[in-house]
Amino acid sequence: MELVTSLPADTPLRQVAQYVGRIENLGFDTVHISETIRDPFAVAALAVEHSTTLTVRTSMVVAFARSPMVTALAAWDLADFSGGRFQLGLATQVRGNIVGRYSMPWTDPVAQLRDYVSAVREIFRVFQEGGELDHAGTHYTFNRLQPYFNPGPIGVPAPEIWTGGVNSRMCSLAGAVADGFVAHPTSSHPKVLAERIIPALAAGGRKPRLIAAPKTITGKDRAAILAQREAVRSELAFLYSTPAYRVALEVLGLSEVGEKLTAMARTGDWARLPAVLADEVLDILVTQCTYAELPEALSSKYAHLCDGIALAVPTDPADDVAFTAMCEELRAAAASAQ
């Protein structure tokens, strides 16, 4: 079971080294680098430089905000610099952000991402093998790469390409073209994975490696769990107010909850969103247990469904020793369950 965590998106660049060192010491296999308020490749470079065993994976680079050539060059450097520990995660984002925040065109995101991945792979091939660059796809054409602009071969394989998504078409695309797939937190409930995500991945032709990223509330005791509930309730209420993210609520028989959240969001009633996720709803959506209970809880739910699981770093560094022991127990429990 691959254990994954995310570097907090607001981590200042000067603190990346310290935080990544802590993540590695906690026993995680992989750190995810998001693209929200920082350039993901700059953060990934720091994460690679200040770790020795961690896989550093962008989750996710906003593909349509940049040319595949720009992305391929950055990923190639990081693959070489890391000795093969860098993986490229790509995603589409939503139309409003691509058009309004990045001022880039929006067409058919599934077809465009398929072509984007194909273009990046072809660019990687020419970097490694030389020869003519010749990619003509639905959205991108590349037919010029003079030797002066070719970084040349590296001593490790080209970076794996991972994707993410929620709807069935995007999941099927991952099954067709991606090395791995990171499930969105709103789609990482075991029932949603089993009934929607995994069948859609398989429809693409194969099952890539799958990382589940469920919201999990854990701590050393019940008081620590209760202290985190309201923050998780607020975050999930916001996420589920987005229509595209309501698939889990539909699968779990909670469609009316999603409809209410969306209606409130449309009127700007943000403050009252969390109250819609009553305790009984939160209990359905979120695994909530102590460190001692978590290995059995997660392994029983996820070991047969996915190849890895994402967990948050403890809020209190005083919990690090207990958390590290829990990670070891989780690996053992997952191996036994499989």
Coordinates of C-alpha atoms in Angstrom, one line a residue:
M1 CA 0.0 0.0 0.0
E2 CA 1.6 3.3 -1.2
L3 CA 1.2 5.9 1.5
V4 CA 0.8 9.4 0.1
T5 CA 0.4 12.9 1.6
S6 CA 0.1 16.4 0.2
L7 CA 2.4 19.2 0.9
P8 CA 0.1 22.0 2.1
A9 CA -0.6 24.3 -0.8
D10 CA 0.3 27.4 1.2
T11 CA 3.7 26.2 2.3
P12 CA 6.2 29.0 1.8
L13 CA 9.1 28.0 -0.4
R14 CA 11.6 28.7 2.4
Q15 CA 9.7 26.0 4.5
V16 CA 9.4 23.3 1.9
A17 CA 12.7 21.6 2.8
Q18 CA 11.7 21.3 6.5
Y19 CA 8.2 20.1 5.8
V20 CA 9.3 17.5 3.2
G21 CA 11.9 16.2 5.6
R22 CA 9.2 15.7 8.1
I23 CA 7.0 13.9 5.6
E24 CA 9.9 11.5 4.7
N25 CA 10.6 10.8 8.3
L26 CA 7.0 10.0 9.0
G27 CA 7.3 7.1 6.6
F28 CA 5.3 8.3 3.6
D29 CA 6.2 6.9 0.1
T30 CA 5.0 9.9 -1.9
V31 CA 4.4 13.6 -1.6
H32 CA 1.8 15.3 -3.8
I33 CA 2.5 18.8 -5.0
S34 CA -0.6 20.8 -6.0
E35 CA -1.1 23.8 -8.2
T36 CA -3.1 26.4 -6.5
I37 CA -1.0 29.4 -5.3
R38 CA 2.5 28.2 -6.1
D39 CA 4.2 27.0 -9.2
P40 CA 4.2 23.2 -8.8
F41 CA 7.5 22.6 -10.6
A42 CA 9.4 25.1 -8.4
V43 CA 8.0 23.4 -5.3
A44 CA 8.7 19.9 -6.7
A45 CA 12.3 20.9 -7.3
L46 CA 12.7 21.8 -3.7
A47 CA 10.9 18.7 -2.6
V48 CA 13.3 16.5 -4.7
E49 CA 16.4 18.4 -3.5
H50 CA 15.5 17.9 0.2
S51 CA 14.4 14.3 0.2
T52 CA 16.2 11.0 -0.6
T53 CA 13.5 8.3 -0.9
L54 CA 10.2 10.1 -1.5
T55 CA 8.4 10.0 -4.8
V56 CA 7.5 13.6 -5.7
R57 CA 4.3 13.7 -7.8
T58 CA 2.5 16.8 -9.1
S59 CA -1.2 16.4 -8.2
M60 CA -2.1 18.0 -10.3
V61 CA -0.4 20.4 -12.8
V62 CA -3.0 22.4 -14.6
A63 CA -2.3 21.1 -18.1
F64 CA -4.3 23.5 -20.2
A65 CA -2.5 26.5 -18.7
R66 CA 0.8 25.7 -20.4
S67 CA 2.1 24.1 -23.6
P68 CA 3.0 20.4 -23.5
M69 CA 6.5 21.4 -24.5
V70 CA 6.9 23.7 -21.4
T71 CA 5.5 20.9 -19.2
A72 CA 7.8 18.3 -20.8
L73 CA 10.9 20.3 -20.2
A74 CA 10.1 20.9 -16.6
A75 CA 9.3 17.3 -16.0
W76 CA 12.4 16.1 -17.8
D77 CA 14.7 18.2 -15.6
L78 CA 13.0 17.0 -12.4
A79 CA 13.2 13.3 -13.5
D80 CA 16.9 13.7 -14.0
F81 CA 17.5 15.8 -10.9
S82 CA 15.5 13.3 -8.7
G83 CA 17.2 10.2 -10.1
G84 CA 13.8 9.0 -11.3
R85 CA 11.7 9.9 -8.2
F86 CA 9.6 12.5 -10.0
Q87 CA 6.1 11.7 -11.5
L88 CA 4.0 14.1 -13.6
G89 CA 0.4 14.4 -12.6
L90 CA -1.8 16.3 -15.1
A91 CA -5.4 17.5 -14.8
T92 CA -7.8 19.7 -16.7
Q93 CA -9.2 22.0 -14.0
V94 CA -12.7 23.4 -14.8
R95 CA -13.8 25.7 -17.5
G96 CA -14.2 28.8 -15.3
N97 CA -10.6 28.6 -14.1
I98 CA -9.1 27.9 -17.5
V99 CA -10.9 30.7 -19.2
G100 CA -11.2 33.2 -16.4
R101 CA -8.1 32.6 -14.3
Y102 CA -5.7 31.6 -17.0
S103 CA -7.2 33.2 -20.1
M104 CA -6.8 30.0 -22.1
P105 CA -9.3 28.4 -24.5
W106 CA -11.6 25.6 -23.4
T107 CA -12.9 23.0 -25.9
D108 CA -13.4 19.2 -25.2
P109 CA -11.3 18.6 -22.1
V110 CA -11.2 14.8 -22.4
A111 CA -10.0 14.9 -26.0
Q112 CA -7.6 17.7 -25.2
L113 CA -6.0 16.0 -22.3
R114 CA -5.7 12.8 -24.3
D115 CA -3.8 14.7 -27.0
Y116 CA -1.8 16.5 -24.3
V117 CA -0.6 13.3 -22.7
S118 CA 0.3 11.9 -26.2
A119 CA 2.2 15.0 -27.1
V120 CA 4.2 15.0 -23.8
R121 CA 5.1 11.3 -24.3
E122 CA 6.3 12.0 -27.9
I123 CA 8.4 14.9 -26.7
F124 CA 9.9 12.7 -24.0
R125 CA 10.7 10.1 -26.7
V126 CA 12.6 12.7 -28.8
F127 CA 14.4 14.0 -25.8
Q128 CA 15.7 10.5 -25.0
E129 CA 16.2 9.1 -28.5
G130 CA 16.7 12.1 -30.7
G131 CA 15.3 12.2 -34.2
E132 CA 12.5 14.3 -35.6
L133 CA 9.6 15.5 -33.5
D134 CA 6.4 14.8 -35.2
H135 CA 3.1 15.0 -33.3
A136 CA -0.1 16.0 -35.0
G137 CA -3.1 15.6 -32.7
T138 CA -6.6 17.0 -32.2
H139 CA -5.3 20.0 -30.3
Y140 CA -1.5 20.1 -30.5
T141 CA 1.0 20.0 -33.3
F142 CA 4.7 19.7 -32.7
N143 CA 7.1 19.3 -35.7
R144 CA 10.1 21.4 -34.7
L145 CA 12.8 20.7 -32.1
Q146 CA 16.3 21.7 -33.2
P147 CA 19.2 20.0 -31.4
Y148 CA 20.0 23.3 -29.7
F149 CA 16.7 23.1 -27.8
N150 CA 16.7 19.4 -27.1
P151 CA 17.9 18.7 -23.5
G152 CA 19.0 15.2 -24.5
P153 CA 18.8 11.8 -22.8
I154 CA 18.8 11.2 -19.1
G155 CA 19.9 8.1 -17.2
V156 CA 16.4 7.3 -15.8
P157 CA 13.1 6.4 -17.5
A158 CA 10.8 9.2 -18.6
P159 CA 8.5 10.4 -15.9
E160 CA 5.3 8.4 -15.3
I161 CA 2.2 10.4 -16.3
W162 CA -0.7 10.4 -13.9
T163 CA -4.1 12.0 -14.2
G164 CA -7.1 12.7 -12.0
G165 CA -10.8 13.4 -12.5
V166 CA -14.3 12.7 -11.4
N167 CA -16.6 12.0 -14.3
S168 CA -16.7 8.7 -16.2
R169 CA -15.1 10.0 -19.4
M170 CA -12.1 11.4 -17.6
C171 CA -11.7 8.2 -15.6
S172 CA -11.9 6.1 -18.8
L173 CA -9.3 8.4 -20.4
A174 CA -7.0 7.5 -17.5
G175 CA -7.6 3.9 -18.1
A176 CA -6.5 4.4 -21.7
V177 CA -3.4 6.6 -21.4
A178 CA -2.2 7.1 -17.8
D179 CA 0.3 5.3 -15.6
G180 CA -1.7 6.1 -12.5
F181 CA -4.9 7.9 -11.4
V182 CA -5.5 10.0 -8.2
A183 CA -9.1 9.9 -7.2
H184 CA -10.6 13.2 -6.0
P185 CA -11.4 13.3 -2.3
T186 CA -15.1 13.5 -3.1
S187 CA -14.9 10.3 -5.1
S188 CA -12.7 8.3 -2.8
H189 CA -15.4 6.7 -0.7
P190 CA -15.1 2.9 -1.1
K191 CA -18.6 2.5 -2.5
V192 CA -17.9 5.2 -5.1
L193 CA -14.6 3.7 -6.1
A194 CA -16.2 0.3 -6.5
E195 CA -19.3 1.4 -8.3
R196 CA -18.1 4.3 -10.4
I197 CA -14.4 5.0 -10.5
I198 CA -12.9 1.5 -11.0
P199 CA -15.4 0.4 -13.7
A200 CA -14.8 3.7 -15.6
L201 CA -11.0 3.2 -15.4
A202 CA -11.4 -0.4 -16.7
A203 CA -13.6 0.9 -19.6
G204 CA -10.5 2.7 -20.8
G205 CA -8.9 -0.7 -21.5
R206 CA -6.8 -1.3 -18.3
K207 CA -6.6 -0.4 -14.7
P208 CA -3.8 2.1 -13.9
R209 CA -2.4 2.4 -10.4
L210 CA -5.1 4.0 -8.3
I211 CA -4.6 6.3 -5.3
A212 CA -7.6 7.0 -3.1
A213 CA -7.6 10.4 -1.3
P214 CA -10.4 10.2 1.2
K215 CA -11.0 12.7 3.9
T216 CA -10.0 10.9 7.1
I217 CA -10.2 12.2 10.7
T218 CA -7.7 10.6 13.0
G219 CA -5.7 11.4 16.1
K220 CA -4.3 9.9 19.3
D221 CA -7.7 10.0 21.1
R222 CA -11.3 10.9 20.7
A223 CA -10.7 14.5 21.7
A224 CA -8.3 14.9 18.8
I225 CA -10.8 13.5 16.4
L226 CA -13.6 15.8 17.7
A227 CA -11.3 18.8 17.3
Q228 CA -11.0 18.2 13.6
R229 CA -14.6 17.5 12.7
E230 CA -15.7 21.0 12.0
A231 CA -12.9 21.9 9.6
V232 CA -13.5 18.7 7.6
R233 CA -17.3 19.4 7.7
S234 CA -16.7 22.9 6.2
E235 CA -14.3 21.7 3.5
L236 CA -16.6 18.9 2.4
A237 CA -19.6 21.1 2.4
F238 CA -17.8 23.5 0.1
L239 CA -16.6 20.7 -2.2
Y240 CA -19.9 18.9 -2.5
S241 CA -21.7 22.2 -3.4
T242 CA -20.0 21.9 -6.8
P243 CA -22.3 19.8 -9.0
A244 CA -19.4 17.9 -10.6
Y245 CA -18.3 16.6 -7.2
R246 CA -21.7 15.3 -6.1
V247 CA -21.4 11.8 -7.6
A248 CA -20.5 10.4 -4.2
L249 CA -23.6 11.8 -2.6
E250 CA -25.7 10.2 -5.4
V251 CA -24.1 6.8 -5.0
L252 CA -24.6 7.0 -1.2
G253 CA -28.2 8.0 -1.5
L254 CA -27.6 11.5 -0.4
S255 CA -28.6 13.4 -3.6
E256 CA -30.8 15.8 -1.7
V257 CA -27.9 16.9 0.4
G258 CA -25.9 17.8 -2.7
E259 CA -28.8 19.6 -4.3
K260 CA -29.3 21.7 -1.2
L261 CA -25.6 22.6 -1.0
T262 CA -25.5 23.7 -4.6
A263 CA -28.6 25.8 -4.2
M264 CA -27.1 27.6 -1.2
A265 CA -23.8 28.1 -3.0
R266 CA -25.6 29.8 -5.9
T267 CA -27.1 32.3 -3.6
G268 CA -23.8 32.9 -1.8
D269 CA -25.0 31.4 1.4
W270 CA -21.5 30.0 2.2
A271 CA -21.7 30.4 6.0
R272 CA -24.6 27.9 6.4
L273 CA -23.1 25.2 4.1
P274 CA -21.5 23.2 6.9
A275 CA -24.7 22.7 8.8
V276 CA -26.2 20.8 5.9
L277 CA -23.6 18.0 6.5
A278 CA -25.2 16.8 9.7
D279 CA -23.3 14.4 12.0
E280 CA -25.0 11.4 10.6
V281 CA -24.0 12.5 7.0
L282 CA -20.4 13.2 8.0
D283 CA -20.2 9.7 9.6
I284 CA -21.2 8.2 6.3
L285 CA -18.7 10.2 4.3
V286 CA -15.6 10.2 6.6
T287 CA -13.6 7.5 8.4
Q288 CA -13.1 8.7 11.9
C289 CA -11.0 6.7 14.3
T290 CA -7.8 6.9 16.4
Y291 CA -4.3 6.0 15.3
A292 CA -4.7 2.6 16.9
E293 CA -7.9 1.9 15.0
L294 CA -7.0 3.4 11.7
P295 CA -4.9 0.6 10.1
E296 CA -7.7 -2.0 10.4
A297 CA -10.4 0.5 9.4
L298 CA -8.6 1.7 6.2
S299 CA -7.2 -1.7 5.2
S300 CA -10.6 -3.3 5.4
K301 CA -12.2 -0.6 3.3
Y302 CA -9.4 0.1 0.7
A303 CA -6.8 -2.7 0.4
H304 CA -8.8 -4.6 -2.2
L305 CA -9.8 -1.4 -4.2
C306 CA -6.6 0.7 -4.6
D307 CA -2.9 0.7 -4.7
G308 CA -2.4 3.6 -2.3
I309 CA -4.1 5.9 0.0
A310 CA -3.5 9.6 0.9
L311 CA -3.4 10.7 4.5
A312 CA -2.8 14.1 6.1
V313 CA 0.3 14.9 8.2
P314 CA -0.5 15.2 11.9
T315 CA -1.4 18.7 12.9
D316 CA 0.7 18.4 16.1
P317 CA 4.3 17.3 15.6
A318 CA 4.1 15.7 19.0
D319 CA 2.0 12.9 17.4
D320 CA 4.7 12.1 14.8
V321 CA 6.1 9.0 16.6
A322 CA 2.6 7.5 17.0
F323 CA 1.7 8.4 13.4
T324 CA 4.9 6.7 12.1
A325 CA 4.1 3.5 13.9
M326 CA 0.5 3.7 12.6
C327 CA 1.8 3.9 9.0
E328 CA 3.9 0.8 9.5
E329 CA 0.8 -1.0 10.9
L330 CA -1.3 0.2 8.0
R331 CA 1.1 -1.2 5.5
A332 CA 1.1 -4.6 7.3
A333 CA -2.6 -4.6 7.6
A334 CA -3.1 -3.8 3.9
A335 CA -0.7 -6.5 2.8
S336 CA -2.5 -9.0 4.9
A337 CA -5.9 -7.9 3.6
Q338 CA -4.7 -8.2 0.0

